[in-house]
Amino acid sequence: MNGTPHQHAQEVVRLESVRKIYGRSKNQVTALDGVTIGLHRGSFTAVMGPSGSGKSTFLHCAAGLDQPTSGSVLLDGTDLAPLKERELTKLRRERIGFIFQAFNLLPALSVVDNVTLPLRLAGHRPRKAAVDEVIERVGLAGRRNNRPGELSGGQQQRVAIARALITQPAVIFGDEPTGALDTSTAREVLRLLREAVEFGGQTIVMVTHDPVAASHADRVLFLADGRIAGSLERPTADLVAERMTHLGAWGDEPAVSRTGRGRHQ
Ligand code: ADP
């Protein structure tokens, strides 16, 4: 399970025995209960699990937005634990891209200015050719000067993807990136993410509730009660949905009712 140092070198994200406990004494909640996992460069991982299983906590710990109670997180070879808040902010800005369900674009800025914001915040002058390329890649060449309010939901998420890609981050974390989109728009967005992995070598980790969205990933990690309850390589939507049904049952129903249900109804 621990692999060799060489194998670890291929990993952009590594969590080692990560536990996250919220609250104190009687009100303690163990959100992550000893998670060890490595995510390889150029891989597309979906994280699924019932509500409360620890998906957001996993994402926040892996992205350096939250600190584990114990265990370690390595991002592109850097141990996050000793970093000061300023260093973490710099690392997040330069090495991580984020895509959220609610897009999180700045409404007063044009498409171009939204896309180049992370570069400018990091003190870099955006190169026009690189900006044009990324905007073209997400299909928004004709919309460079529009504001987010003038775009559809799918177009806004494509701006967010361009904004995530522009820094050439080690990893992009997505928190339900297709959660606010209709089915066909969601598919377009997922196709773009897939392309970034396949042709750009990008590493992506995405939390989702949607088995169809998860089926675009190379691998699905299933969380239950703060632990990795299994994984699925080359997932199909049907297989993912089936696993999710079982995970839901583990969380909500006693073992006896599981065995007699489903098949004969
Ligand atoms: P998911 O994203 O799968 O719904 P979360 O990671 O949000 O799961 O939550 C895992 C567990 O940790 C849940 O029981 C949740 O109530 C608890 N939790 C999450 N964030 C906090 C917090 N800030 N304070 C206390 N408990 C929390």
Short mmCIF file of C-alpha atoms and ligand atoms in Angstrom, two decimals:
data_model
loop_
_atom_site.label_atom_id
_atom_site.label_comp_id
_atom_site.label_asym_id
_atom_site.label_seq_id
_atom_site.Cartn_x
_atom_site.Cartn_y
_atom_site.Cartn_z
CA MET A 1 0.00 0.00 0.00
CA ASN A 2 2.84 2.37 0.80
CA GLY A 3 4.72 1.75 -2.46
CA THR A 4 8.29 2.79 -3.20
CA PRO A 5 9.65 6.34 -3.20
CA HIS A 6 9.75 6.13 -6.99
CA GLN A 7 6.03 5.34 -7.15
CA HIS A 8 5.33 8.25 -4.81
CA ALA A 9 7.23 10.54 -7.17
CA GLN A 10 4.49 9.94 -9.73
CA GLU A 11 1.89 11.15 -7.27
CA VAL A 12 0.74 14.74 -7.37
CA VAL A 13 -1.46 14.34 -4.33
CA ARG A 14 -0.64 12.01 -1.47
CA LEU A 15 -2.62 11.62 1.74
CA GLU A 16 -0.99 9.49 4.40
CA SER A 17 -3.13 8.29 7.34
CA VAL A 18 -5.14 11.50 7.28
CA ARG A 19 -7.60 11.96 10.13
CA LYS A 20 -9.76 15.01 10.57
CA ILE A 21 -11.75 15.49 13.73
CA TYR A 22 -14.08 18.44 14.10
CA GLY A 23 -15.24 19.75 17.47
CA ARG A 24 -14.18 18.82 20.99
CA SER A 25 -14.92 16.12 23.53
CA LYS A 26 -18.58 15.00 23.35
CA ASN A 27 -19.32 16.85 20.14
CA GLN A 28 -16.43 15.36 18.19
CA VAL A 29 -17.06 14.23 14.64
CA THR A 30 -14.48 12.14 12.82
CA ALA A 31 -14.84 13.41 9.26
CA LEU A 32 -11.82 11.52 7.90
CA ASP A 33 -10.71 8.37 9.66
CA GLY A 34 -7.27 7.38 8.38
CA VAL A 35 -7.23 8.02 4.65
CA THR A 36 -4.15 6.92 2.69
CA ILE A 37 -4.20 7.45 -1.05
CA GLY A 38 -1.96 8.61 -3.87
CA LEU A 39 -3.24 10.31 -7.03
CA HIS A 40 -1.02 10.06 -10.08
CA ARG A 41 0.04 12.80 -12.43
CA GLY A 42 -2.30 13.00 -15.40
CA SER A 43 -5.11 11.10 -13.70
CA PHE A 44 -8.77 12.07 -13.38
CA THR A 45 -10.28 10.95 -10.07
CA ALA A 46 -13.89 11.27 -8.94
CA VAL A 47 -14.69 11.17 -5.22
CA MET A 48 -18.12 9.90 -4.28
CA GLY A 49 -19.94 8.82 -1.16
CA PRO A 50 -23.11 9.38 0.81
CA SER A 51 -23.77 12.78 2.33
CA GLY A 52 -21.57 13.27 5.40
CA SER A 53 -19.05 10.62 4.29
CA GLY A 54 -16.18 13.13 4.25
CA LYS A 55 -15.93 14.19 0.58
CA SER A 56 -15.66 17.94 1.24
CA THR A 57 -13.25 17.36 4.09
CA PHE A 58 -11.13 15.15 1.81
CA LEU A 59 -11.04 17.87 -0.86
CA HIS A 60 -10.29 20.64 1.65
CA CYS A 61 -7.46 18.69 3.30
CA ALA A 62 -5.98 17.61 -0.04
CA ALA A 63 -6.08 21.21 -1.33
CA GLY A 64 -4.54 22.74 1.79
CA LEU A 65 -7.74 24.62 2.65
CA ASP A 66 -8.08 22.73 5.90
CA GLN A 67 -5.50 21.01 8.14
CA PRO A 68 -5.74 17.36 9.10
CA THR A 69 -5.84 16.57 12.81
CA SER A 70 -3.14 13.97 12.12
CA GLY A 71 -1.44 12.39 9.14
CA SER A 72 0.15 14.20 6.23
CA VAL A 73 -0.73 15.68 2.87
CA LEU A 74 1.86 16.03 0.13
CA LEU A 75 1.09 18.18 -2.84
CA ASP A 76 3.45 17.80 -5.78
CA GLY A 77 6.06 16.54 -3.32
CA THR A 78 5.59 19.37 -0.80
CA ASP A 79 4.46 18.46 2.72
CA LEU A 80 1.74 20.98 3.58
CA ALA A 81 1.95 20.59 7.37
CA PRO A 82 4.90 22.90 8.08
CA LEU A 83 3.73 25.65 5.71
CA LYS A 84 2.61 28.99 7.13
CA GLU A 85 -0.69 30.45 5.92
CA ARG A 86 1.13 32.80 3.54
CA GLU A 87 3.10 29.95 2.00
CA LEU A 88 -0.06 27.87 1.70
CA THR A 89 -1.84 30.71 -0.07
CA LYS A 90 1.06 31.03 -2.51
CA LEU A 91 1.10 27.28 -3.11
CA ARG A 92 -2.68 27.21 -3.69
CA ARG A 93 -2.44 30.15 -6.07
CA GLU A 94 0.41 28.73 -8.11
CA ARG A 95 0.04 24.95 -7.91
CA ILE A 96 -3.72 24.36 -7.54
CA GLY A 97 -6.74 25.18 -9.68
CA PHE A 98 -10.27 25.18 -8.29
CA ILE A 99 -13.61 24.72 -10.00
CA PHE A 100 -16.76 25.15 -7.91
CA GLN A 101 -20.42 24.37 -8.44
CA ALA A 102 -21.27 28.09 -8.25
CA PHE A 103 -18.48 29.08 -10.71
CA ASN A 104 -17.16 31.80 -8.31
CA LEU A 105 -16.34 34.30 -11.04
CA LEU A 106 -16.01 38.02 -10.34
CA PRO A 107 -19.13 39.63 -11.88
CA ALA A 108 -17.50 42.99 -12.63
CA LEU A 109 -14.61 41.48 -14.60
CA SER A 110 -14.61 40.41 -18.25
CA VAL A 111 -13.93 36.81 -19.29
CA VAL A 112 -10.28 37.64 -20.00
CA ASP A 113 -9.81 39.40 -16.67
CA ASN A 114 -11.45 36.55 -14.75
CA VAL A 115 -9.23 34.02 -16.50
CA THR A 116 -6.01 35.94 -15.88
CA LEU A 117 -6.81 36.88 -12.27
CA PRO A 118 -4.83 34.04 -10.63
CA LEU A 119 -1.74 34.96 -12.65
CA ARG A 120 -2.06 38.63 -11.77
CA LEU A 121 -2.64 37.81 -8.08
CA ALA A 122 0.56 35.76 -8.16
CA GLY A 123 2.39 38.79 -9.57
CA HIS A 124 2.84 37.41 -13.10
CA ARG A 125 2.02 39.27 -16.26
CA PRO A 126 -0.27 37.08 -18.40
CA ARG A 127 1.19 36.20 -21.81
CA LYS A 128 -1.35 37.06 -24.49
CA ALA A 129 -0.68 33.92 -26.53
CA ALA A 130 -1.21 31.68 -23.50
CA VAL A 131 -4.41 33.49 -22.54
CA ASP A 132 -5.77 33.30 -26.09
CA GLU A 133 -4.92 29.62 -26.28
CA VAL A 134 -6.72 28.69 -23.08
CA ILE A 135 -9.78 30.79 -23.90
CA GLU A 136 -9.93 29.18 -27.31
CA ARG A 137 -9.55 25.74 -25.78
CA VAL A 138 -12.71 26.22 -23.72
CA GLY A 139 -14.58 27.62 -26.72
CA LEU A 140 -14.97 31.22 -25.55
CA ALA A 141 -12.89 33.09 -28.14
CA GLY A 142 -15.90 35.18 -29.14
CA ARG A 143 -16.75 36.06 -25.54
CA ARG A 144 -13.47 37.50 -24.27
CA ASN A 145 -14.93 40.85 -23.29
CA ASN A 146 -18.25 39.70 -21.88
CA ARG A 147 -19.04 39.76 -18.18
CA PRO A 148 -20.13 36.54 -16.44
CA GLY A 149 -23.73 37.82 -16.16
CA GLU A 150 -23.93 37.86 -19.96
CA LEU A 151 -23.01 34.18 -20.23
CA SER A 152 -24.91 30.91 -19.74
CA GLY A 153 -24.10 28.64 -16.81
CA GLY A 154 -22.09 26.31 -19.04
CA GLN A 155 -20.11 29.22 -20.48
CA GLN A 156 -19.42 30.55 -16.98
CA GLN A 157 -18.09 27.17 -15.91
CA ARG A 158 -15.86 27.14 -18.99
CA VAL A 159 -14.44 30.50 -17.87
CA ALA A 160 -13.74 28.90 -14.49
CA ILE A 161 -12.00 25.99 -16.22
CA ALA A 162 -9.85 28.38 -18.26
CA ARG A 163 -9.03 30.24 -15.03
CA ALA A 164 -8.00 26.95 -13.44
CA LEU A 165 -5.88 25.89 -16.44
CA ILE A 166 -4.03 29.17 -17.00
CA THR A 167 -1.55 28.67 -14.15
CA GLN A 168 -0.77 25.13 -15.38
CA PRO A 169 -1.43 23.86 -11.87
CA ALA A 170 -0.17 20.54 -10.51
CA VAL A 171 -3.77 19.59 -9.80
CA ILE A 172 -7.28 20.93 -10.32
CA PHE A 173 -9.83 20.27 -7.59
CA GLY A 174 -13.49 20.34 -8.58
CA ASP A 175 -16.29 20.59 -6.02
CA GLU A 176 -19.44 19.41 -7.82
CA PRO A 177 -18.35 21.31 -10.94
CA THR A 178 -21.37 20.15 -12.92
CA GLY A 179 -23.86 20.35 -10.05
CA ALA A 180 -25.55 23.50 -11.32
CA LEU A 181 -25.65 22.55 -15.01
CA ASP A 182 -28.21 20.75 -17.14
CA THR A 183 -27.30 17.33 -18.52
CA SER A 184 -25.96 18.31 -21.94
CA THR A 185 -24.06 21.34 -20.63
CA ALA A 186 -22.59 19.17 -17.87
CA ARG A 187 -21.42 16.70 -20.51
CA GLU A 188 -19.62 19.47 -22.43
CA VAL A 189 -17.86 20.62 -19.27
CA LEU A 190 -16.84 17.06 -18.40
CA ARG A 191 -15.52 16.57 -21.93
CA LEU A 192 -13.34 19.65 -21.47
CA LEU A 193 -11.98 18.31 -18.20
CA ARG A 194 -11.35 14.95 -19.84
CA GLU A 195 -9.45 16.66 -22.67
CA ALA A 196 -7.32 18.58 -20.18
CA VAL A 197 -6.29 15.24 -18.68
CA GLU A 198 -5.83 13.35 -21.93
CA PHE A 199 -4.14 15.97 -24.08
CA GLY A 200 -2.76 18.37 -21.47
CA GLY A 201 -1.59 15.81 -18.88
CA GLN A 202 -3.59 17.68 -16.25
CA THR A 203 -4.39 16.00 -12.92
CA ILE A 204 -7.99 16.43 -11.76
CA VAL A 205 -9.81 15.44 -8.57
CA MET A 206 -13.55 16.03 -8.56
CA VAL A 207 -16.19 15.51 -5.90
CA THR A 208 -19.55 14.64 -7.43
CA HIS A 209 -22.91 13.10 -6.60
CA ASP A 210 -23.55 12.20 -10.20
CA PRO A 211 -22.62 8.71 -11.47
CA VAL A 212 -22.60 10.01 -15.06
CA ALA A 213 -20.12 12.75 -14.14
CA ALA A 214 -18.00 10.21 -12.24
CA SER A 215 -17.94 7.94 -15.30
CA HIS A 216 -15.77 10.53 -17.09
CA ALA A 217 -13.00 9.91 -14.54
CA ASP A 218 -10.31 7.20 -14.75
CA ARG A 219 -11.08 6.09 -11.25
CA VAL A 220 -13.78 6.64 -8.65
CA LEU A 221 -12.90 6.65 -4.95
CA PHE A 222 -15.80 5.82 -2.67
CA LEU A 223 -15.87 7.30 0.80
CA ALA A 224 -18.04 6.02 3.63
CA ASP A 225 -17.83 7.17 7.25
CA GLY A 226 -14.57 9.00 6.58
CA ARG A 227 -12.78 6.00 5.08
CA ILE A 228 -12.04 4.86 1.58
CA ALA A 229 -14.62 2.15 1.09
CA GLY A 230 -13.41 1.07 -2.35
CA SER A 231 -12.51 2.29 -5.79
CA LEU A 232 -13.53 1.61 -9.34
CA GLU A 233 -11.22 1.84 -12.35
CA ARG A 234 -12.61 2.79 -15.76
CA PRO A 235 -16.04 3.37 -14.21
CA THR A 236 -19.36 3.22 -16.01
CA ALA A 237 -22.33 5.20 -14.71
CA ASP A 238 -24.25 1.98 -14.00
CA LEU A 239 -21.45 0.42 -11.95
CA VAL A 240 -20.95 3.65 -10.02
CA ALA A 241 -24.67 3.91 -9.27
CA GLU A 242 -24.72 0.31 -8.08
CA ARG A 243 -21.81 0.90 -5.68
CA MET A 244 -23.46 4.07 -4.41
CA THR A 245 -26.65 2.16 -3.65
CA HIS A 246 -24.65 -0.24 -1.51
CA LEU A 247 -22.79 2.58 0.25
CA GLY A 248 -26.09 4.33 1.01
CA ALA A 249 -27.42 1.08 2.43
CA TRP A 250 -24.37 0.64 4.62
CA GLY A 251 -24.88 4.08 6.05
CA ASP A 252 -28.64 4.04 6.59
CA GLU A 253 -29.94 0.53 6.99
CA PRO A 254 -29.26 -2.41 9.27
CA ALA A 255 -27.59 -5.37 7.55
CA VAL A 256 -30.73 -7.55 7.75
CA SER A 257 -32.89 -5.26 5.64
CA ARG A 258 -30.16 -4.97 2.99
CA THR A 259 -30.12 -8.62 2.08
CA GLY A 260 -33.84 -8.91 1.48
CA ARG A 261 -34.30 -5.72 -0.48
CA GLY A 262 -34.16 -4.58 -4.03
CA ARG A 263 -34.05 -7.69 -6.11
CA HIS A 264 -37.66 -8.79 -5.70
CA GLN A 265 -39.37 -5.43 -5.66
P1 ADP B 1 -19.64 15.23 2.60
O1 ADP B 1 -18.92 16.26 1.81
O2 ADP B 1 -19.39 13.82 2.12
O3 ADP B 1 -21.11 15.51 2.76
P2 ADP B 1 -18.26 16.40 4.86
O4 ADP B 1 -16.80 16.27 4.61
O5 ADP B 1 -18.90 17.72 4.60
O6 ADP B 1 -19.03 15.24 4.09
O7 ADP B 1 -18.56 16.04 6.38
C1 ADP B 1 -18.09 14.85 7.03
C2 ADP B 1 -18.55 14.89 8.48
O8 ADP B 1 -17.92 15.96 9.17
C3 ADP B 1 -20.06 15.12 8.63
O9 ADP B 1 -20.51 14.39 9.73
C4 ADP B 1 -20.14 16.61 8.90
O10 ADP B 1 -21.29 16.93 9.66
C5 ADP B 1 -18.86 16.87 9.69
N1 ADP B 1 -18.34 18.24 9.49
C6 ADP B 1 -17.92 18.77 8.32
N2 ADP B 1 -17.47 20.03 8.50
C7 ADP B 1 -17.61 20.29 9.84
C8 ADP B 1 -17.31 21.41 10.68
N3 ADP B 1 -16.77 22.54 10.17
N4 ADP B 1 -17.60 21.32 11.98
C9 ADP B 1 -18.13 20.18 12.51
N5 ADP B 1 -18.42 19.09 11.79
C10 ADP B 1 -18.17 19.12 10.46
#
